[in-house]
Short mmCIF file of C-alpha atoms in Angstrom, two decimals:
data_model
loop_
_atom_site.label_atom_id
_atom_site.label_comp_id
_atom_site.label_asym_id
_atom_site.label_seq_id
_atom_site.Cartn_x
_atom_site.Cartn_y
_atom_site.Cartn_z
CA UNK A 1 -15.97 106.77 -8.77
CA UNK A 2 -13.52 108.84 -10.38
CA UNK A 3 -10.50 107.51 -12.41
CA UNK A 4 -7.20 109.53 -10.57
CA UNK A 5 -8.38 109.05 -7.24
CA UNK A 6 -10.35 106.38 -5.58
CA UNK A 7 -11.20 106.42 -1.73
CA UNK A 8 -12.68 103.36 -0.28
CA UNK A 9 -13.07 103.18 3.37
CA UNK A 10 -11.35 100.32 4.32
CA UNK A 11 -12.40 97.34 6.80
CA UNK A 12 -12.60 93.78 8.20
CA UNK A 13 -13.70 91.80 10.78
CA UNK A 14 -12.26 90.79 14.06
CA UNK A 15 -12.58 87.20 13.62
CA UNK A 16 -13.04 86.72 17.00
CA UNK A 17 -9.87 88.02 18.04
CA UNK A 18 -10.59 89.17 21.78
CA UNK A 19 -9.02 92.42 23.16
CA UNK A 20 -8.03 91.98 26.63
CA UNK A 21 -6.59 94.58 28.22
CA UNK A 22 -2.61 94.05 29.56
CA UNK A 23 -2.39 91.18 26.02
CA UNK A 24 0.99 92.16 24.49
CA UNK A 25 1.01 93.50 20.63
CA UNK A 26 4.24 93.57 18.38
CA UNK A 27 4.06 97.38 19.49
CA UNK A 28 3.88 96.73 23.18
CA UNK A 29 0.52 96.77 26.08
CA UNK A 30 -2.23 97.67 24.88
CA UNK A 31 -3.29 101.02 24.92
CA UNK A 32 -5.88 102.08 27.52
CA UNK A 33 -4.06 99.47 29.87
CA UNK A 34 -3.99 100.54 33.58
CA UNK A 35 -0.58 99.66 34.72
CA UNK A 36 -0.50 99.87 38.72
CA UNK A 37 2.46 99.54 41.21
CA UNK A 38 2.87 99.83 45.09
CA UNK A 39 5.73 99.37 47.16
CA UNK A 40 6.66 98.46 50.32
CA UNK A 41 9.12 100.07 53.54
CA UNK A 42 10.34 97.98 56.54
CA UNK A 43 12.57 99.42 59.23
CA UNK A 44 13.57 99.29 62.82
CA UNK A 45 13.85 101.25 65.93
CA UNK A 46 16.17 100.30 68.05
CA UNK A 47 15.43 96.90 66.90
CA UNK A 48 11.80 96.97 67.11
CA UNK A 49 10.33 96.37 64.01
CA UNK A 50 7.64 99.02 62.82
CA UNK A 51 4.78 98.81 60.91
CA UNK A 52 5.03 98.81 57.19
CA UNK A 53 5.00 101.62 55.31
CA UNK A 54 3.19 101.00 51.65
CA UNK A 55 1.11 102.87 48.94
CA UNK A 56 -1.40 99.82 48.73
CA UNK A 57 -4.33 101.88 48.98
CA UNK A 58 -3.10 104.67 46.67
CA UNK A 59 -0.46 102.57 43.78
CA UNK A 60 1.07 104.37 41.50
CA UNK A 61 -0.42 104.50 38.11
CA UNK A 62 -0.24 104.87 34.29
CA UNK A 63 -2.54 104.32 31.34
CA UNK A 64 -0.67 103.19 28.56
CA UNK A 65 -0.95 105.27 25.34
CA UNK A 66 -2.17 104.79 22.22
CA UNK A 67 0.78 104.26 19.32
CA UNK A 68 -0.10 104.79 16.12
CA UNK A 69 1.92 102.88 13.29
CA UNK A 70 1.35 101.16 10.17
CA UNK A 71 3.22 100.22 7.11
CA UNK A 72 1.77 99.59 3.49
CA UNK A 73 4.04 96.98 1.65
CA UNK A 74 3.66 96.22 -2.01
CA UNK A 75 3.90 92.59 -2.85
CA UNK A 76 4.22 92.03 -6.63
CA UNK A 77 5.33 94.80 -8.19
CA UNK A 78 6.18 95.21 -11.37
CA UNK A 79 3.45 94.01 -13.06
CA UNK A 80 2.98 93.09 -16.62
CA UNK A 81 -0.21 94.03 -18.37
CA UNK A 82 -1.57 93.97 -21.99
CA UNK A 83 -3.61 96.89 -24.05
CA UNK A 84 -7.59 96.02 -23.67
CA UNK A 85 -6.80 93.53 -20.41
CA UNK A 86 -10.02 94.06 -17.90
CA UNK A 87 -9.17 94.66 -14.45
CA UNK A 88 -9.14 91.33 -13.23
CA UNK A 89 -6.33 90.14 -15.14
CA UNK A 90 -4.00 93.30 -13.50
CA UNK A 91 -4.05 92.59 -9.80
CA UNK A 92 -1.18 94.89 -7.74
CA UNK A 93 -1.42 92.97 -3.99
CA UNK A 94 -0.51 95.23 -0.97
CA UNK A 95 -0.25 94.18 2.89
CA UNK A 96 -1.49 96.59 5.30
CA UNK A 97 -0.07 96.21 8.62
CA UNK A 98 -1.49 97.36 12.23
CA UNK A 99 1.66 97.89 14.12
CA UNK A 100 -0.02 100.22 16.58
CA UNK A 101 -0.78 98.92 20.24
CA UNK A 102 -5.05 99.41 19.21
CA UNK A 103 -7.90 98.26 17.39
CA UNK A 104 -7.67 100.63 14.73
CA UNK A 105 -9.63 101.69 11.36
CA UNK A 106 -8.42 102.49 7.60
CA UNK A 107 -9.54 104.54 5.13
CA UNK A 108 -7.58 103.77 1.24
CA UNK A 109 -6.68 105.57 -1.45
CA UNK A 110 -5.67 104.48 -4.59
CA UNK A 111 -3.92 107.26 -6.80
CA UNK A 112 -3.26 105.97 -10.78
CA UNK A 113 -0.56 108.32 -12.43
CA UNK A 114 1.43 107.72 -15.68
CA UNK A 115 0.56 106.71 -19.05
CA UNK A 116 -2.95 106.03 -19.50
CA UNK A 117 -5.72 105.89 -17.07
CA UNK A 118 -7.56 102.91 -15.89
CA UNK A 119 -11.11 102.63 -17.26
CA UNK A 120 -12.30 100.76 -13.74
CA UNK A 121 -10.54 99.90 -10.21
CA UNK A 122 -11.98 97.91 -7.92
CA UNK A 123 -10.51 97.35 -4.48
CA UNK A 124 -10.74 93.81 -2.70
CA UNK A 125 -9.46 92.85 0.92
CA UNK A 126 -8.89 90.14 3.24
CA UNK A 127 -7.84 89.25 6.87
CA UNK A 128 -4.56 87.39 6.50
CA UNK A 129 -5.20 85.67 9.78
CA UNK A 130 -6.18 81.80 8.57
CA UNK A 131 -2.63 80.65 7.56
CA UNK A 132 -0.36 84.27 7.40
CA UNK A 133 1.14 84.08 4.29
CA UNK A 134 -0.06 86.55 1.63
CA UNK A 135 -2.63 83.94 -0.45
CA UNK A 136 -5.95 84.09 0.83
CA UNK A 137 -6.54 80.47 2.28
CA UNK A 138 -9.93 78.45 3.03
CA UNK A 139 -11.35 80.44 6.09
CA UNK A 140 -10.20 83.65 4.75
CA UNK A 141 -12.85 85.76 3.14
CA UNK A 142 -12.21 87.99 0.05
CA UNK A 143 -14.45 91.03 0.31
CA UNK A 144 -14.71 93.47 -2.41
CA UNK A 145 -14.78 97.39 -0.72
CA UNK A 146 -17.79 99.42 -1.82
CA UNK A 147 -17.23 102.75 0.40
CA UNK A 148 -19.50 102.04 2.69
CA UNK A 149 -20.09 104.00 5.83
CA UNK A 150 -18.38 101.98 9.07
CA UNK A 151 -21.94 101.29 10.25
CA UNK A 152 -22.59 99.18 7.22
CA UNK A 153 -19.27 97.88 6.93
CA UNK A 154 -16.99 96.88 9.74
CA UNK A 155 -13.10 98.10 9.31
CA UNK A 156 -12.16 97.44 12.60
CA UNK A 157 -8.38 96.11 12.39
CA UNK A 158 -6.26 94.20 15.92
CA UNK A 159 -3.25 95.62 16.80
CA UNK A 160 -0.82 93.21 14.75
CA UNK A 161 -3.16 91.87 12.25
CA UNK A 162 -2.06 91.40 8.47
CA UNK A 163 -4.29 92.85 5.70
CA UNK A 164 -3.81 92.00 1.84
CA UNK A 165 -5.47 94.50 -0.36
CA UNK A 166 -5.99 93.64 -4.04
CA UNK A 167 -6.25 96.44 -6.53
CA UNK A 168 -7.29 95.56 -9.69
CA UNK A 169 -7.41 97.81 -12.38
CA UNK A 170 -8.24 97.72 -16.15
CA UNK A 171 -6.10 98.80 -19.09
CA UNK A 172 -7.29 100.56 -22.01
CA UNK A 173 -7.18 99.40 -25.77
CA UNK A 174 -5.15 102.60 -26.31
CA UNK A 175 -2.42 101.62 -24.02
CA UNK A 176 0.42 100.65 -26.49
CA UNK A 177 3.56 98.93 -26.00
CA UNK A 178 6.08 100.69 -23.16
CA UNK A 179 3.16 102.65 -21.81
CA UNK A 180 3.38 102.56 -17.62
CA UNK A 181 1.38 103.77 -14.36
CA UNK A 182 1.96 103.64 -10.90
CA UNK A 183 -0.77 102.75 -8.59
CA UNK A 184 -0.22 104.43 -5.22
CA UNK A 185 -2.14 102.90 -2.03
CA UNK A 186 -2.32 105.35 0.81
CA UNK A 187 -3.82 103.85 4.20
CA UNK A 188 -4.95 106.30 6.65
CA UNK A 189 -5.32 105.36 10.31
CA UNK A 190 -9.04 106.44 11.76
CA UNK A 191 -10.78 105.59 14.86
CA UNK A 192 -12.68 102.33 14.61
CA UNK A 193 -16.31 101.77 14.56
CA UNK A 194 -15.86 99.24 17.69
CA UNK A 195 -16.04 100.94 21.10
CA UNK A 196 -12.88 101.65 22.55
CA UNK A 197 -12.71 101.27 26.50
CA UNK A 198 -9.22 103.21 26.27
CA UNK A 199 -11.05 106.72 24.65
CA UNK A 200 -14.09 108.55 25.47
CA UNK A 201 -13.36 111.15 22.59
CA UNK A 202 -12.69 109.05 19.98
CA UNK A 203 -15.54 109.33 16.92
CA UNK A 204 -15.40 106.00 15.14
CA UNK A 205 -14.39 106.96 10.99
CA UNK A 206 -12.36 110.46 12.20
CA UNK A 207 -8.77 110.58 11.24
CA UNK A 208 -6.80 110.04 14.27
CA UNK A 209 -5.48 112.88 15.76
CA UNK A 210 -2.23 113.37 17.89
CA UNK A 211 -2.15 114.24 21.32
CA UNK A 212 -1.39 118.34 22.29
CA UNK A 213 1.22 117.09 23.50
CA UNK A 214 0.38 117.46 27.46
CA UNK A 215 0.96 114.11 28.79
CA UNK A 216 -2.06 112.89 31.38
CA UNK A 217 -0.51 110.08 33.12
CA UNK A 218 -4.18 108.47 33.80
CA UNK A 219 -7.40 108.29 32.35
CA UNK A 220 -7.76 108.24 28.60
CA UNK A 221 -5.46 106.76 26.73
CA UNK A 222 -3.65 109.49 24.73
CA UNK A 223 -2.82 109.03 20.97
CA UNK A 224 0.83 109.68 19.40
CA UNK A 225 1.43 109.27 15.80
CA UNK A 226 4.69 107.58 15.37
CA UNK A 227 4.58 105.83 11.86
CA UNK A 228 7.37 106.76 9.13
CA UNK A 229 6.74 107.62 5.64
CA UNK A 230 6.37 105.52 2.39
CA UNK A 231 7.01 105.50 -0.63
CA UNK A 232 4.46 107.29 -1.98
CA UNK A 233 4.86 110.40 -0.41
CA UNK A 234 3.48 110.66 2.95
CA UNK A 235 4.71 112.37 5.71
CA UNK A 236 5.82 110.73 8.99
CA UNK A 237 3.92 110.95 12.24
CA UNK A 238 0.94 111.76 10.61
CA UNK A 239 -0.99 108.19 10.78
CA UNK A 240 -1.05 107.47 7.20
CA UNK A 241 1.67 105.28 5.51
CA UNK A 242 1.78 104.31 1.13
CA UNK A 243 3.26 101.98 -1.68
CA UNK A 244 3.59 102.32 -5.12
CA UNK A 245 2.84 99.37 -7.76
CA UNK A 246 3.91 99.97 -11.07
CA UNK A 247 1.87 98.73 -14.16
CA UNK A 248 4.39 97.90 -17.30
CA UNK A 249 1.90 97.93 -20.79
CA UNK A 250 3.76 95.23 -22.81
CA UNK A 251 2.52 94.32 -26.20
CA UNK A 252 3.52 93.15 -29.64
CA UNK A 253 4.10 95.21 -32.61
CA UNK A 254 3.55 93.55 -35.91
CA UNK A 255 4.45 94.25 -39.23
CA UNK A 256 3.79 91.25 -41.82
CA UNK A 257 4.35 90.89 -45.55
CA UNK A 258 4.34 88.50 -48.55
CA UNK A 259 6.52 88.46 -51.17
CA UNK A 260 7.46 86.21 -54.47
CA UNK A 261 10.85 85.07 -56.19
CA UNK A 262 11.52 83.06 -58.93
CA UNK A 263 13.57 79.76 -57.75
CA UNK A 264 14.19 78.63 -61.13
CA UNK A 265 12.84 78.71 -64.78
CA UNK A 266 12.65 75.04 -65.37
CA UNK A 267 12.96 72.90 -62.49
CA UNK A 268 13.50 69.48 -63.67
CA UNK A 269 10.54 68.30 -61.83
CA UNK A 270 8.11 68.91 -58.80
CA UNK A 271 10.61 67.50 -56.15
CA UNK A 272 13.22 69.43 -57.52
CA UNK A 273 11.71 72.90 -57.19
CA UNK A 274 10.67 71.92 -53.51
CA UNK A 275 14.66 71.18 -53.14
CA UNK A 276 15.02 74.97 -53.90
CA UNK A 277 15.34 76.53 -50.06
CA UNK A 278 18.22 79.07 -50.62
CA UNK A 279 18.27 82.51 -52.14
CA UNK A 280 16.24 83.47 -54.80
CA UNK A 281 17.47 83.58 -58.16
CA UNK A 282 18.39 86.96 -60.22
CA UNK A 283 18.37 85.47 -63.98
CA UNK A 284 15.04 83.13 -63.60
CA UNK A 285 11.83 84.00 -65.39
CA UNK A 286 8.53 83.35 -64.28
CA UNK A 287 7.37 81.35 -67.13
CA UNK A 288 4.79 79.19 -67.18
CA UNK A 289 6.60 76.02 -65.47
CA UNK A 290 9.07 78.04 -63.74
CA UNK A 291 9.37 77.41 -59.88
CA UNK A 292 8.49 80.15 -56.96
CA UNK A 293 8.52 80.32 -53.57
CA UNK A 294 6.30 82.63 -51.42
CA UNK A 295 7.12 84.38 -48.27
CA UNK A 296 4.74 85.45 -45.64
CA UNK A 297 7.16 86.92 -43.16
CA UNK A 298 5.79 88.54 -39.45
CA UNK A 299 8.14 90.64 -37.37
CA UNK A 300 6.95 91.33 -33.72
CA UNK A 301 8.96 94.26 -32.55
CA UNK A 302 7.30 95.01 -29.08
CA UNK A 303 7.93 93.54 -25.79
CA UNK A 304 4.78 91.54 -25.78
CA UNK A 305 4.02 88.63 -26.73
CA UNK A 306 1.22 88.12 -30.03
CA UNK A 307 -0.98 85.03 -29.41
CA UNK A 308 -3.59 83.33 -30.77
CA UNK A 309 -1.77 83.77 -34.28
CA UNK A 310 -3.88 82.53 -37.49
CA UNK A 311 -2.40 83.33 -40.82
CA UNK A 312 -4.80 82.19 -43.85
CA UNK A 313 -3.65 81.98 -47.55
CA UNK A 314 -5.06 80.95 -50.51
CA UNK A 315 -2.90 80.58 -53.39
CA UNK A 316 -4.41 82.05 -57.04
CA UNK A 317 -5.70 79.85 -60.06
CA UNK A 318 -2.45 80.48 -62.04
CA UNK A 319 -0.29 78.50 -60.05
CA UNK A 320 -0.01 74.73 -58.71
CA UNK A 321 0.79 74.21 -55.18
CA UNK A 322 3.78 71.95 -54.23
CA UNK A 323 4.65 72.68 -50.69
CA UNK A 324 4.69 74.58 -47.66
CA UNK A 325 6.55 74.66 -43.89
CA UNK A 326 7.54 77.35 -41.68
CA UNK A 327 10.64 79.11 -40.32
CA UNK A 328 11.49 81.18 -37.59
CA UNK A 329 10.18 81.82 -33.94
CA UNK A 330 6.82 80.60 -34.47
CA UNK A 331 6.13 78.47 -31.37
CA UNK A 332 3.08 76.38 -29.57
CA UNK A 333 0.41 78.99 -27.86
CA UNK A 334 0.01 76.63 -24.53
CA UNK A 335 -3.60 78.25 -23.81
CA UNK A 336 -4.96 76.82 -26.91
CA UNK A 337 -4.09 73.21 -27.14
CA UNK A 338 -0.50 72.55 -24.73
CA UNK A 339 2.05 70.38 -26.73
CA UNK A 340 0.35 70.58 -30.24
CA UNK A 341 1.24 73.82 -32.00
CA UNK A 342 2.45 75.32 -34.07
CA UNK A 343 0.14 74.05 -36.72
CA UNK A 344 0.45 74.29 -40.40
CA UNK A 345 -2.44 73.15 -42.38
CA UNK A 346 -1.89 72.86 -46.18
CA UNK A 347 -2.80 70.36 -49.01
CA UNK A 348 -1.80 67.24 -48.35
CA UNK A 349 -0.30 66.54 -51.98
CA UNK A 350 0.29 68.83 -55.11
CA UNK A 351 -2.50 70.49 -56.45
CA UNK A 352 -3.66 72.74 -59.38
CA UNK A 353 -5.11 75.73 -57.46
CA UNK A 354 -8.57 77.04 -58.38
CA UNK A 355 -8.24 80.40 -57.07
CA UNK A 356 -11.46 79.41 -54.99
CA UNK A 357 -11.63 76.10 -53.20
CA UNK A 358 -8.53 74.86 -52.69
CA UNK A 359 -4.89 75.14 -52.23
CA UNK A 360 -5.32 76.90 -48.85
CA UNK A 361 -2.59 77.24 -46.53
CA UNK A 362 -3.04 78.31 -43.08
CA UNK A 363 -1.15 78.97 -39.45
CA UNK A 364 -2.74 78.53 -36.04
CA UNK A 365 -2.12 77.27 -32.76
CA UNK A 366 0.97 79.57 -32.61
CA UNK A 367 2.40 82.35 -30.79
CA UNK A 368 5.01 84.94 -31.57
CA UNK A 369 7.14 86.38 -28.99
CA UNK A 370 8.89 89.89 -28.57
CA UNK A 371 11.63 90.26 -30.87
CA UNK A 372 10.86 87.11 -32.67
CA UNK A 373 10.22 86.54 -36.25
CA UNK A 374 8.26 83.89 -38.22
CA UNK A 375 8.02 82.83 -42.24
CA UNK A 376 5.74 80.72 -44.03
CA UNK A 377 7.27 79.30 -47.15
CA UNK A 378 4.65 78.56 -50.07
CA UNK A 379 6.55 76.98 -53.14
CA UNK A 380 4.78 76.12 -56.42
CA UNK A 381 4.69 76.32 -60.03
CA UNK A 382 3.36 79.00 -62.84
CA UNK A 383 0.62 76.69 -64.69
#
């Protein structure tokens, strides 16, 4: 498997869908249907009536032709994705559409460009056929595409049947913040492994392959390319059709620091220096006694969001704690415990730090999102 381009011969079942030739398709009769029509003259002579003139024995005939046409639709693009995310937490979803008037075959590829390139893809499929609406529904089987051969694998698809294709693709721990790919699914109409009444000539997995253009109004159905071009690139009337997903890397950028001001030389008490939440003071010393108030500020600057967020502290032997709280953007990270965070764990009451054992202060439970800020505010005194 190689990382810019992956092919996967493409397939599912019939699921019993029956092809009977004359049943009507979103495209029209079937192809390979034998359309037949006679006709009938009455006349008089001098007002004797004659016997009837008809073509019963020799109607006039057609085989309907094979039309080929498909369209590739992209279903959730843009995506969001995060540096390091395996591939099943990036899934672009695609419908593949038969429009043709035949059972037809698909072979997929799946072009990355941009960026960074996916470490792994993997390519999974489904007959939307249960309940038609996108979401793969109890009686609709997920199959993951391996590439193999049509013998081993059916891909035969009913005129008017609805496939979704997942692509799932990893992203890279190198990916940073405003990186993006595209993902470009190209389906290519081939003949299908299931024998087709309607073609003697026809070698199941073979591209299809217009007609020379000499229309044969009987026998074999003939085969015209008629679908248009995507958005990927492909030509029209040439029996492929693509969409393009694009992959948008967003991630945090952090940048966090601690700093320490003197609040006041000689706070008139414990409750007093905790009182002290503006601006730092320019003529205070830090004596022992005086009051100060520690900062641990964290700037996120990317797009992303920066989760799981645990910020430990533990405050030196030369100080007593007093208090601590936070300000800012921090906010509750719902995959950890919903409802609870942020949570701020420091001593419950005033206490001569050891340098050691105690006087730790601490942040989890939180989550920082792009463009937000958050502070943790440590006051205490100089023993």
């Amino acid at each position: 498997m190689t990382q810019n381009k992956l092919t996967r011969r493409f397939g599912a079942a019939l699921l019993g869908v029956a092809l009977i030739s004359g049943t009507a398709h979103a495209a029209g009769t079937s192809a390979g249907t034998t359309v037949s029509n006679t006709f009938t003259l009455d006349y008089d002579v001098g007002g004797t009536p004659q016997p009837t003139i008809n073509n019963t024995l020799t109607p006039t005939q057609f085989t309907v032709d094979r039309l080929v046409d498909l369209t590739v639709t992209e279903l959730n693009s843009p995506l969001s994705v995060v540096p390091g995310s395996p591939e099943g937490d990036n899934r672009a979803i695609f419908r593949v559409t038969n429009l043709g008037n035949d059972i037809q075959a698909y072979a997929l590829n799946v072009a990355p460009s941009g960026d960074y390139t996916p470490g792994t893809v993997t390519i999974q499929y489904f007959v939307d056929s249960v309940v038609v609406n996108g979401t793969l529904d109890a009686g609709e089987t997920l199959l993951t595409y391996n590439g193999a051969s049509i013998a081993t694998q059916p891909d035969d698809i009913p005129a008017d049947a609805q496939i979704i294709v997942y692509v799932d693709s990893s992203v890279p721990g190198t990916a940073v913040d405003g990186n993006s790919i595209t993902l470009t699914l190209t389906a290519d109409t081939l003949y299908p492994s299931t024998p087709v009444a309607s073609c003697t000539v026809c070698t199941p997995g073979d591209a299809v392959i217009a007609d020379d253009g000499t229309n044969v109004l009987t026998g074999d159905a003939e085969t015209v390319l008629a679908d248009g071009s995507g958005s990927g690139g492909d030509a029209s009337n040439a029996g492929d059709y693509s969409a393009v997903a694009a992959l948008n890397v967003l991630a945090p950028t952090l940048a966090a620091s601690k700093t320490v001001a003197v609040m006041a030389t000689a706070p008139a008490d414990e409750a007093t220096c905790i009182a002290l939440t503006g601006a730092p003071s320019t003529s205070d010393y830090s004596v022992p006694g005086a009051c100060i108030r520690y900062e641990i500020f964290v700037d996120n600057t990317g797009a992303g969001d920066a989760s799981n967020l645990v910020i430990a502290d533990r405050l030196p032997a030369e100080v007593r704690f007093l208090s601590a709280s936070l300000g800012g953007n921090f906010a509750d990270d719902t995959n950890i415990t919903p409802g609870v965070g942020p949570i701020l764990t420091a001593p419950g009451a005033a206490e001569d730090c050891d340098g050691t054992t105690n006087c730790n202060i601490q942040l989890d439970d939180a989550i920082l999102a792009g463009g937000d800020d958050g502070t943790i505010y440590i006051w205490a005194l100089v023993q």
